[in-house]
Structure formats: C-alpha cells, structure tokens
mmCIF file of C-alpha atoms and ligand atoms in Angstrom:
data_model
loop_
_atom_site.group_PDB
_atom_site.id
_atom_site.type_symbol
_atom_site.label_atom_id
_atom_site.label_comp_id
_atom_site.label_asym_id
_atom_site.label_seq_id
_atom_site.Cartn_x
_atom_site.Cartn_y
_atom_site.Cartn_z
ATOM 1 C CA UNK A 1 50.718 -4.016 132.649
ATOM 2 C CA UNK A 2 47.505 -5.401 133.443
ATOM 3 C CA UNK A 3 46.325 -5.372 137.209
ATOM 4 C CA UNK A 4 44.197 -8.238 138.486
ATOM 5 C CA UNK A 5 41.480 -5.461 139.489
ATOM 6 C CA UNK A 6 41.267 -2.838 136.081
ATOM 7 C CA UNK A 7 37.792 -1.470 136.096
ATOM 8 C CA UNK A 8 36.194 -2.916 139.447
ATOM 9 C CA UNK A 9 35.065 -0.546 142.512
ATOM 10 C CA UNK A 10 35.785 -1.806 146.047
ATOM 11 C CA UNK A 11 34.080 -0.676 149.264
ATOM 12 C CA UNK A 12 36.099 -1.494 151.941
ATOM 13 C CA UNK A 13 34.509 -1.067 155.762
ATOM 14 C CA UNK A 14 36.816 -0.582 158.626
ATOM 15 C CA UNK A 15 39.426 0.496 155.647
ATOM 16 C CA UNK A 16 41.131 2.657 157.411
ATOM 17 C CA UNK A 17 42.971 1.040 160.106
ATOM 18 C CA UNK A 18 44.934 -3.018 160.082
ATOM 19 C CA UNK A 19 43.641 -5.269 157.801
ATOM 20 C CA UNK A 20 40.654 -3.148 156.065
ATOM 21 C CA UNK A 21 43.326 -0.118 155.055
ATOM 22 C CA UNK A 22 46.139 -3.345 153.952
ATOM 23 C CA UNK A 23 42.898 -5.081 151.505
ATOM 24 C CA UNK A 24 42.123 -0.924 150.414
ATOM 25 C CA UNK A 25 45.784 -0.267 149.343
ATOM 26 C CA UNK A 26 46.303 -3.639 148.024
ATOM 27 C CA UNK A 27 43.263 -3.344 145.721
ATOM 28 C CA UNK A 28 43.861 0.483 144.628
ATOM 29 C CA UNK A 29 47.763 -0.965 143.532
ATOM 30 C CA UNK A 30 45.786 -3.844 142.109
ATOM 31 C CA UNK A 31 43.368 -1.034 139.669
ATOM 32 C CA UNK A 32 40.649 -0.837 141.689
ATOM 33 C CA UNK A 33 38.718 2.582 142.558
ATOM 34 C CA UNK A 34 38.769 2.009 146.743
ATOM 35 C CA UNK A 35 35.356 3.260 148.764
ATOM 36 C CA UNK A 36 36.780 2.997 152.300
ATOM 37 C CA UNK A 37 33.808 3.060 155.138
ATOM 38 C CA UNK A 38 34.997 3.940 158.707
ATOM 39 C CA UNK A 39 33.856 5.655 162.129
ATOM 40 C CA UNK A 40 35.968 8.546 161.995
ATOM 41 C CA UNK A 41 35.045 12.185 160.579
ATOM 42 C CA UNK A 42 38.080 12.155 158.030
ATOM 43 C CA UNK A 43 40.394 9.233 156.459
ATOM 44 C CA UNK A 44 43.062 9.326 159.408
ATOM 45 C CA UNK A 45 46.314 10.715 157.675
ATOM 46 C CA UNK A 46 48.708 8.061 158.057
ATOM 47 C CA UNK A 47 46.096 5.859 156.198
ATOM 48 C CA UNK A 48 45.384 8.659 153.247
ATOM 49 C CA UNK A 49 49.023 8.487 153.211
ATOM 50 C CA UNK A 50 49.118 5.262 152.623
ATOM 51 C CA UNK A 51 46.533 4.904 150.040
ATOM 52 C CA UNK A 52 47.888 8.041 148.351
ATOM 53 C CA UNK A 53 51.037 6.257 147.358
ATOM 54 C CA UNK A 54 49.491 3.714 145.381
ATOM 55 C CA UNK A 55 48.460 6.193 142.827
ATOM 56 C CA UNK A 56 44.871 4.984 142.918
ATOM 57 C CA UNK A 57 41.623 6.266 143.135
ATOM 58 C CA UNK A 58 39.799 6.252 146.496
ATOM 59 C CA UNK A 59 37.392 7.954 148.010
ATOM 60 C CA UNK A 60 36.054 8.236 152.118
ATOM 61 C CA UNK A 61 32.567 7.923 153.673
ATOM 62 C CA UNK A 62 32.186 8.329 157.359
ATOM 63 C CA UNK A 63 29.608 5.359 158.856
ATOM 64 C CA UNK A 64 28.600 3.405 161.824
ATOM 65 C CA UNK A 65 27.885 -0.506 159.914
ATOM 66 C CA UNK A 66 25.311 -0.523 162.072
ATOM 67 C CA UNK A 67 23.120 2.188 161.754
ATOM 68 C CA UNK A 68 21.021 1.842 158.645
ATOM 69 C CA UNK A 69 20.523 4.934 157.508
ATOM 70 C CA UNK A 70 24.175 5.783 157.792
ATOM 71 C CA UNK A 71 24.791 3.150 155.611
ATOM 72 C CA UNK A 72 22.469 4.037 152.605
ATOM 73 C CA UNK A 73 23.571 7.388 153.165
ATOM 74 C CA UNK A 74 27.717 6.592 153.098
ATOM 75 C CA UNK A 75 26.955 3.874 150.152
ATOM 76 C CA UNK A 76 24.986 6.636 147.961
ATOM 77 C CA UNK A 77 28.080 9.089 148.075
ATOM 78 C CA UNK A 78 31.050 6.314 147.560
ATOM 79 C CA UNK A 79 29.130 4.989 144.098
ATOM 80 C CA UNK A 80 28.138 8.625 143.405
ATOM 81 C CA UNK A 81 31.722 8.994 143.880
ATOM 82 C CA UNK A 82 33.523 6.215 142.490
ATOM 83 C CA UNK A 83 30.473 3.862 140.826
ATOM 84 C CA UNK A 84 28.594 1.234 141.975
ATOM 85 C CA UNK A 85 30.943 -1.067 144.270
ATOM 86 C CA UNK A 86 30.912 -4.528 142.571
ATOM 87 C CA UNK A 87 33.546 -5.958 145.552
ATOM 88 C CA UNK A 88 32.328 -5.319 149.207
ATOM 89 C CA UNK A 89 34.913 -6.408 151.756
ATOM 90 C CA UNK A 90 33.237 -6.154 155.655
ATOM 91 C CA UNK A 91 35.936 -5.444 157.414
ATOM 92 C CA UNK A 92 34.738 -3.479 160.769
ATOM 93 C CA UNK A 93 35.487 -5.016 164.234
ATOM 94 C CA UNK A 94 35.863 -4.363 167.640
ATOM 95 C CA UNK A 95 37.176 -6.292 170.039
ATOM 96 C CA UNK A 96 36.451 -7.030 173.732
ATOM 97 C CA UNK A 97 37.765 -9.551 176.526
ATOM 98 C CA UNK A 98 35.061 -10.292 179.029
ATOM 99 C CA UNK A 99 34.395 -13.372 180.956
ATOM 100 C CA UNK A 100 30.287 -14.177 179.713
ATOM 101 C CA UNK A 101 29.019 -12.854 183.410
ATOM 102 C CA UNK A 102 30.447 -9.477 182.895
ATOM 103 C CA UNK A 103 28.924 -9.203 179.507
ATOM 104 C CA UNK A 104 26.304 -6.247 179.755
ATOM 105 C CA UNK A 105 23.712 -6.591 177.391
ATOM 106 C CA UNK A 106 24.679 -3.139 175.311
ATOM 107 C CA UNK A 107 28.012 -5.165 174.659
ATOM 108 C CA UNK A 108 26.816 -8.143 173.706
ATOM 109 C CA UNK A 109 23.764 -5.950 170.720
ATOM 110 C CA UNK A 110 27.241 -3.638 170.067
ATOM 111 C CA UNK A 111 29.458 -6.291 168.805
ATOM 112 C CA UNK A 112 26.477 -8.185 167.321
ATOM 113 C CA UNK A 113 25.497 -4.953 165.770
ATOM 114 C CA UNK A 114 29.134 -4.054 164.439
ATOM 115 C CA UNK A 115 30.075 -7.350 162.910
ATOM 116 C CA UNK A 116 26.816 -8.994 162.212
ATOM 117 C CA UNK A 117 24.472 -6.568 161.234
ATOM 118 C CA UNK A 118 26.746 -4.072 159.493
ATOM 119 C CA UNK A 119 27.597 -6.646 157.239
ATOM 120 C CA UNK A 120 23.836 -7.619 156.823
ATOM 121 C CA UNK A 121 23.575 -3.817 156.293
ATOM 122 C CA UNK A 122 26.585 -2.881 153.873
ATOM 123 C CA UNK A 123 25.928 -6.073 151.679
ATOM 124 C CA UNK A 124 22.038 -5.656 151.540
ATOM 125 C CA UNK A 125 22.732 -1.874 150.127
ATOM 126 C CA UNK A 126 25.431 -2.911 147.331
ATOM 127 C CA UNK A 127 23.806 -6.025 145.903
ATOM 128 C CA UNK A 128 21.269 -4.360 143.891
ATOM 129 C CA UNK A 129 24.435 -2.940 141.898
ATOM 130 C CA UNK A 130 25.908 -6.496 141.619
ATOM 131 C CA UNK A 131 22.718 -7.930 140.059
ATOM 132 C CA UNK A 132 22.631 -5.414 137.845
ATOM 133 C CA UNK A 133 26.567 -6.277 136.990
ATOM 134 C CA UNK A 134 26.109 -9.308 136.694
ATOM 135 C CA UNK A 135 29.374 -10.072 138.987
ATOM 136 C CA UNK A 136 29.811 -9.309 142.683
ATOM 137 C CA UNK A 137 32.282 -10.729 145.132
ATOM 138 C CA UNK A 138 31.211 -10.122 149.093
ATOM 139 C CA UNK A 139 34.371 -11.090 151.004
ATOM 140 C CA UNK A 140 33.429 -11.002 155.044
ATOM 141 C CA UNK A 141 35.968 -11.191 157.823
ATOM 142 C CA UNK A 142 35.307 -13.889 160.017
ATOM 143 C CA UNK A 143 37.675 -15.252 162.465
ATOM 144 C CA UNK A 144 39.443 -18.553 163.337
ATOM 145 C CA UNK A 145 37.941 -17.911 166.890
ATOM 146 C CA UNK A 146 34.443 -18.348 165.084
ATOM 147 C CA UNK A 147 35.362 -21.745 164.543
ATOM 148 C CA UNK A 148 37.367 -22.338 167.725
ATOM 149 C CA UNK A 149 36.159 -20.421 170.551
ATOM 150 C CA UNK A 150 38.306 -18.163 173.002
ATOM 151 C CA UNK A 151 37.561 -17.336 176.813
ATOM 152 C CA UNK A 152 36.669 -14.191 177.281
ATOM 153 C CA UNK A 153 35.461 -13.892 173.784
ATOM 154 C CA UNK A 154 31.434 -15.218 173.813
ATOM 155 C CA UNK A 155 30.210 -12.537 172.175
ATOM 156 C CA UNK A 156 32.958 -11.631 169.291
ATOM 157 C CA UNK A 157 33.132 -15.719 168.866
ATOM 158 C CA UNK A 158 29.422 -15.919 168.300
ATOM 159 C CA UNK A 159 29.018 -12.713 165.949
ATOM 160 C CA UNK A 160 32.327 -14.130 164.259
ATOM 161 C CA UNK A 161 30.407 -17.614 164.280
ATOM 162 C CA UNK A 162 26.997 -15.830 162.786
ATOM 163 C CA UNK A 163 28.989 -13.743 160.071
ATOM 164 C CA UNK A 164 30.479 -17.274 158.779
ATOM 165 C CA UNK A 165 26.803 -18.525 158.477
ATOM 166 C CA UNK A 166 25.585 -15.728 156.822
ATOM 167 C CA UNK A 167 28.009 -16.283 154.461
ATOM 168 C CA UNK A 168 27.091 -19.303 153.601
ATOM 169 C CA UNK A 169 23.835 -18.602 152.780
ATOM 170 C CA UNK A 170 23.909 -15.822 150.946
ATOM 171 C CA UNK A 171 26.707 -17.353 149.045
ATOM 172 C CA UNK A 172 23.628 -19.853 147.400
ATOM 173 C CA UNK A 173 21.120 -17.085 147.163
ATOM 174 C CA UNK A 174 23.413 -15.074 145.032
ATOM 175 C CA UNK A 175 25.762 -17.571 142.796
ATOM 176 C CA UNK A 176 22.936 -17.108 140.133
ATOM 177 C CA UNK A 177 23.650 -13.864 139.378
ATOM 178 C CA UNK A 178 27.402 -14.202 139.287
ATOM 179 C CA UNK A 179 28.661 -12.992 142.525
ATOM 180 C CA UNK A 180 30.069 -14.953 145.420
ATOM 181 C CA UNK A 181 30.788 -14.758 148.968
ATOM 182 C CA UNK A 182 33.137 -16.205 150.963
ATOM 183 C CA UNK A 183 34.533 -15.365 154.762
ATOM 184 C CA UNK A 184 38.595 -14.996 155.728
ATOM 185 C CA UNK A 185 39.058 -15.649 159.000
ATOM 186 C CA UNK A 186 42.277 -15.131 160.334
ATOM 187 C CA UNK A 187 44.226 -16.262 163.119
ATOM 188 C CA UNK A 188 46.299 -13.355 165.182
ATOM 189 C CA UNK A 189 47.644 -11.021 163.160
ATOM 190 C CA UNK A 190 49.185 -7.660 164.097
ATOM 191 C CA UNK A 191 47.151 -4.955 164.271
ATOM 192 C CA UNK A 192 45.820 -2.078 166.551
ATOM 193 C CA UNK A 193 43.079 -4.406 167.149
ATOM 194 C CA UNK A 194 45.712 -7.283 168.870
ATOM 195 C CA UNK A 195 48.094 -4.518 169.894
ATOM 196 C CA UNK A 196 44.990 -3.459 172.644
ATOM 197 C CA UNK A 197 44.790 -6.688 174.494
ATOM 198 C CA UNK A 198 47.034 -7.704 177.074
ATOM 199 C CA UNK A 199 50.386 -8.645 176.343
ATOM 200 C CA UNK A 200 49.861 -12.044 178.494
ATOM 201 C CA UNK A 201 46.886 -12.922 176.224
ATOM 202 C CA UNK A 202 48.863 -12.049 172.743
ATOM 203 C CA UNK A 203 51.758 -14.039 174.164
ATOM 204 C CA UNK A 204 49.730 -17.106 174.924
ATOM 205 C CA UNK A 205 47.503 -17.229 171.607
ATOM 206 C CA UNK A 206 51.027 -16.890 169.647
ATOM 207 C CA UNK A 207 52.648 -20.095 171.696
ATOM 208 C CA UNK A 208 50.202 -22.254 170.318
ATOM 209 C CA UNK A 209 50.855 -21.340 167.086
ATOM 210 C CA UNK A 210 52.758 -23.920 164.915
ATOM 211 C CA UNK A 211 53.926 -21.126 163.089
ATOM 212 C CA UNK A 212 55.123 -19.169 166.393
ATOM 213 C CA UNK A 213 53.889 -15.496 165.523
ATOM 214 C CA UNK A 214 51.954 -13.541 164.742
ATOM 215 C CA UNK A 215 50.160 -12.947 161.083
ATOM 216 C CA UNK A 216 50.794 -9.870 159.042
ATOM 217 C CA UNK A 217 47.670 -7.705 157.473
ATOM 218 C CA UNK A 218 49.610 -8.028 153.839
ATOM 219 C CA UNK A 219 49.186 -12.270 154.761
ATOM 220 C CA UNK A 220 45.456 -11.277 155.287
ATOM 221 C CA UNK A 221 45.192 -8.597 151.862
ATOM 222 C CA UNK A 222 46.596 -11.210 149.675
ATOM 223 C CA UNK A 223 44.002 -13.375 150.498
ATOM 224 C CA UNK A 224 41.175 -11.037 150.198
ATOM 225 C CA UNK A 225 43.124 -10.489 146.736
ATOM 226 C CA UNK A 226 42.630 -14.394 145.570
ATOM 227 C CA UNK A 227 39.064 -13.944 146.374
ATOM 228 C CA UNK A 228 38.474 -10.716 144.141
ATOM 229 C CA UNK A 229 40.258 -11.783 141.258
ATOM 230 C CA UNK A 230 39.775 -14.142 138.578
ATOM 231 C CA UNK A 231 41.596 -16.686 139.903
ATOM 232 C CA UNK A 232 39.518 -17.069 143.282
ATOM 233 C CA UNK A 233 35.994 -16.699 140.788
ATOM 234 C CA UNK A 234 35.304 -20.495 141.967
ATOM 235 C CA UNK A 235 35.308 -20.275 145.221
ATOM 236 C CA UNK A 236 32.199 -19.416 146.687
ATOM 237 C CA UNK A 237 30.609 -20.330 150.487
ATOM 238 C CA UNK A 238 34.386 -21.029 151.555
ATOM 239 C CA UNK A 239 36.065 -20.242 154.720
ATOM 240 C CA UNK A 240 39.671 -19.340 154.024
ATOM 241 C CA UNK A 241 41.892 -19.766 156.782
ATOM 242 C CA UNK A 242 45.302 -17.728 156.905
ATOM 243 C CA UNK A 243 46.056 -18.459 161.246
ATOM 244 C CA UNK A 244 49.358 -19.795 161.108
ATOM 245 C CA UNK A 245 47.880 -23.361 162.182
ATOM 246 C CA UNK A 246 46.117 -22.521 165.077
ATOM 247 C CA UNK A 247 42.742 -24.429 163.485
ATOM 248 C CA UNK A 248 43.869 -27.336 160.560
ATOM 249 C CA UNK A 249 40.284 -27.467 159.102
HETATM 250 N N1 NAD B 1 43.647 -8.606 163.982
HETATM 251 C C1 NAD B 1 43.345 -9.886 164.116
HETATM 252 O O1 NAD B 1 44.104 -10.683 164.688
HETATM 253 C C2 NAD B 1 42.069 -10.425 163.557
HETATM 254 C C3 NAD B 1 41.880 -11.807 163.546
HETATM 255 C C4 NAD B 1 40.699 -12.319 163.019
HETATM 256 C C5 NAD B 1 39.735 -11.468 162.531
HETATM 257 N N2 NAD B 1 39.954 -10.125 162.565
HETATM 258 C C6 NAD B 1 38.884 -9.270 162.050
HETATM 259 O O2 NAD B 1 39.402 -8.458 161.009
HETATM 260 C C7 NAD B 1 38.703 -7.211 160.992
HETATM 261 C C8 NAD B 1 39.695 -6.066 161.051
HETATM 262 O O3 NAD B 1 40.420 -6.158 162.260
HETATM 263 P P1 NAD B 1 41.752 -5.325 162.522
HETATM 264 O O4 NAD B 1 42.594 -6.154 163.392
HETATM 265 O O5 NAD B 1 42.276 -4.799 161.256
HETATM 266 O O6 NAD B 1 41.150 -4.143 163.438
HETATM 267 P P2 NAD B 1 41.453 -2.573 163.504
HETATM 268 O O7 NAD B 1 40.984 -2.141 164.844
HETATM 269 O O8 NAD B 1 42.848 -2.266 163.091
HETATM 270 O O9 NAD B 1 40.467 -2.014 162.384
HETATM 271 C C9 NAD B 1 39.083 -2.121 162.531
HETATM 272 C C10 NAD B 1 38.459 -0.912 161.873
HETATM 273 O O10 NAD B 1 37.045 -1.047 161.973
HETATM 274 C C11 NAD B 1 36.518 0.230 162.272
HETATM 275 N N3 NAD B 1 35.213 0.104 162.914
HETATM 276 C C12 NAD B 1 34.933 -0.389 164.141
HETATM 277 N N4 NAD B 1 33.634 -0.309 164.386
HETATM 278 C C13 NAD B 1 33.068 0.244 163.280
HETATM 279 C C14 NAD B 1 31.743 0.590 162.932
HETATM 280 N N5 NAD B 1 30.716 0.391 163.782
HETATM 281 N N6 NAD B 1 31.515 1.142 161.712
HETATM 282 C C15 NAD B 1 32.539 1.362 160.849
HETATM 283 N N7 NAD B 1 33.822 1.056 161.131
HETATM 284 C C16 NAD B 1 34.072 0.509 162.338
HETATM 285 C C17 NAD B 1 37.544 0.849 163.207
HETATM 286 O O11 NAD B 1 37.387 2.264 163.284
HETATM 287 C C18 NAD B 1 38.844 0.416 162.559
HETATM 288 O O12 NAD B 1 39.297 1.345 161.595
HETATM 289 C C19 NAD B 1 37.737 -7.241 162.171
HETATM 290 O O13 NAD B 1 36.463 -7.653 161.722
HETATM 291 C C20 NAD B 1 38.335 -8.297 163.072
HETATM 292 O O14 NAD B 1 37.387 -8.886 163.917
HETATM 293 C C21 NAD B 1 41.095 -9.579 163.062
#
C-alpha cells in the first residue's frame, strides 16, 4: 500500500502534546520518519506511546523554539538521526489570558519569542536541506484569533497575526525552489492548551460556533496532511481555516 508520505522526514515542534503529537502520529502512519521538537527532557510516555503504535520511525530532540542555539543544536541530531527534514510543521504555543494592561513586558517577548521567532528559527535551520531537495513544505500554526482578535489575547493574537505574515512571505521567497508554506489556523479545538482556560471562556467561544463544539486535533492533522502531500502541492501562501465557522473568510 502506498502512504501519501513514503520517503519524506517531518520535524514536528510542540509534537508531543494536542495538535503537534496528532500531525506526528498522523504523518509516521502516513510513512514519514517523525523529528518531534519539544520543551521537555524526554518524549512524555503517553505520547511515545502513541507514536509507537504507528509502527513508524521517530525520533526526540529536547528545544526551546526560541533559543537559537538550541535549535541548531536539536535540528543537527533529528537529521543526523532521521535525515534532513524536508516537512517542518511549527507547532509550539503557549497560551495566556491577560487584559493588555496586565501584560508585563517578559510576556508579551515570551509569546512573541515562542510562536514568532521559533518558527523564524526552526524554518531558517531546515531550509538549507529543502533547497538542496528541491521540495520543502513549511506548514505554520496560526490561529483563527490571528484573523479575528480575542480579549484578553493581544499578545497571542498579534504573534498569531505575525506568524500568518511571515508566511506569506516566505511562501514567495521560496516557491522557486519547490517548497511552499502555508499557515492552519484553527478555531477551538480540544487540547491541553483549551483544557487550561476557564471553563466560562471555553463555553462562550464554543456558543458562537455554528458548528456548536469544539474541534478535534485529528480535524487539525488531516489538514496539516492535505498540505504535505501531493494533493495540497498547489497551495502555497494560503491560510487554511478548520474553526467550525467561527471566521467565514
Ligand atoms: N488548541 C487550540 O484550540 C488552538 C487553536 C488555534 C491554534 N492553536 C495553535 O496550535 C498549536 C498547538 O496547540 P495545542 O493546543 O496543541 O497546545 P498544547 O499545549 O497541547 O501543545 C503545545 C506544545 O508546544 C510545546 N511548547 C511550548 N512552548 C515551547 C517552546 N518554547 N519550545 C518547544 N516547544 C514548546 C509544549 O510543551 C506542548 O507540547 C499552538 O501553536 C497553538 O497556538 C491551537
């Protein structure tokens, strides 16, 4: 049987919790060999679990996205390990509800720093490998709240917001050379990251939904999928929008 991802290498950050570890095992059932890049020491056993029972290959590099030598560092040993990475999927978030006045400045550089510039970061370190290939796909997790806004959110709306542009313009400077890059940004979807704000707020984002609950990280790893295979090889500089109809764009 062939898989829609024989032969390619995935890095994965923030692969090994929600949506990151649903993309890893998704790709490793898919063929891929599955780099997964996350704070902890160790892969967290439930997740090696996980990833274990798809048979594939994978391998585990502690890193902060945003430290820069961390990231050369954790890159090296996952293509040492598994090959040069020709998908990179930025998955690493945090999450943090704060009205704007409250909003010290080491929050505001942290979640700039984990969404923004570990992507800058992570990509920057595996696209020398994609030129060389020939074929690259950079897949960055946005959200619909970088489009929409959310209160209490300024600072994880504008990194979401800056991670969209970026996108976009790296998606011209690199079409030349085959790869493309293209943003998901979900609406609410149920993972350890929604499961740590209040109830009241989770409740309220999911009664504006037209859909009426919340998303599921497999809803999120099939799209991530499209993007990596060779059915999603035209889109590039897209936003694709899996949020249950809280934005219609
Ligand atoms: N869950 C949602 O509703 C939702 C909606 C839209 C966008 N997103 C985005 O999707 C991504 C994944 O979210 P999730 O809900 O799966 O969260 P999660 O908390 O389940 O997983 C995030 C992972 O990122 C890792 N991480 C955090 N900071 C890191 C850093 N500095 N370096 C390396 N790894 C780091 C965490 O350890 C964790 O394993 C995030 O970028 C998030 O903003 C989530």
């Amino acid at each position: 049987m062939t898989r829609k991802l024989d032969g390619r290498t995935a890095l994965i950050t923030g692969g090994a919790s929600g949506i990151g570890l649903a993309i890893a095992t998704l790709f490793a059932r898919e063929g891929a060999k599955v780099g997964v890049l996350d704070l902890a020491p160790n892969m967290p056993d439930t997740a090696a679990s996980e990833l274990n029972a798809t048979g594939g290959h994978w391998a585990y590099a502690s890193c902060d996205v945003s430290d820069a030598e961390a990231v050369t560092e954790a890159t090296t040993t996952l293509a040492g390990a598994l090959g040069p990475a020709g998908i990179v999927v930025n998955c690493a978030g945090i999450d943090v509800i704060a009205p704007l006045e409250e909003v010290d400045l080491a929050l505001w550089n942290r979640m700039l720093a984990v969404h923004l510039t570990g992507t800058f970061l992570v990509t920057q370190a595996c696209l020398p490998a994609m030129r060389d290939m020939g074929w690259g796909r950079v897949i960055n997790l946005s959200s619909q709240l970088g489009h929409r806004g959310a209160p209490g959110m300024v600072p994880y709306c504008a990194a979401k917001a800056g991670v969209m542009g970026f996108t976009k313009a790296l998606a011209y400077e690199v079409a030349p050379d085959g790869i493309t890059a293209n943003t998901l940004n979900p609406g609410p979807i149920d993972t350890p990251l929604v499961a740590s704000l209040p109830q009241e707020v989770v409740g309220a984002i999911v009664s504006e939904l037209p859909l009426g609950r919340l998303g599921t990280v497999a809803e999120v790893a099939g799209s991530a999928l499209l993007l990596a295979s060779p059915e999603g090889a035209f889109y590039t500089g897209a936003s694709l929008n899996m949020n249950g109809g809280h934005v219609m764009l």
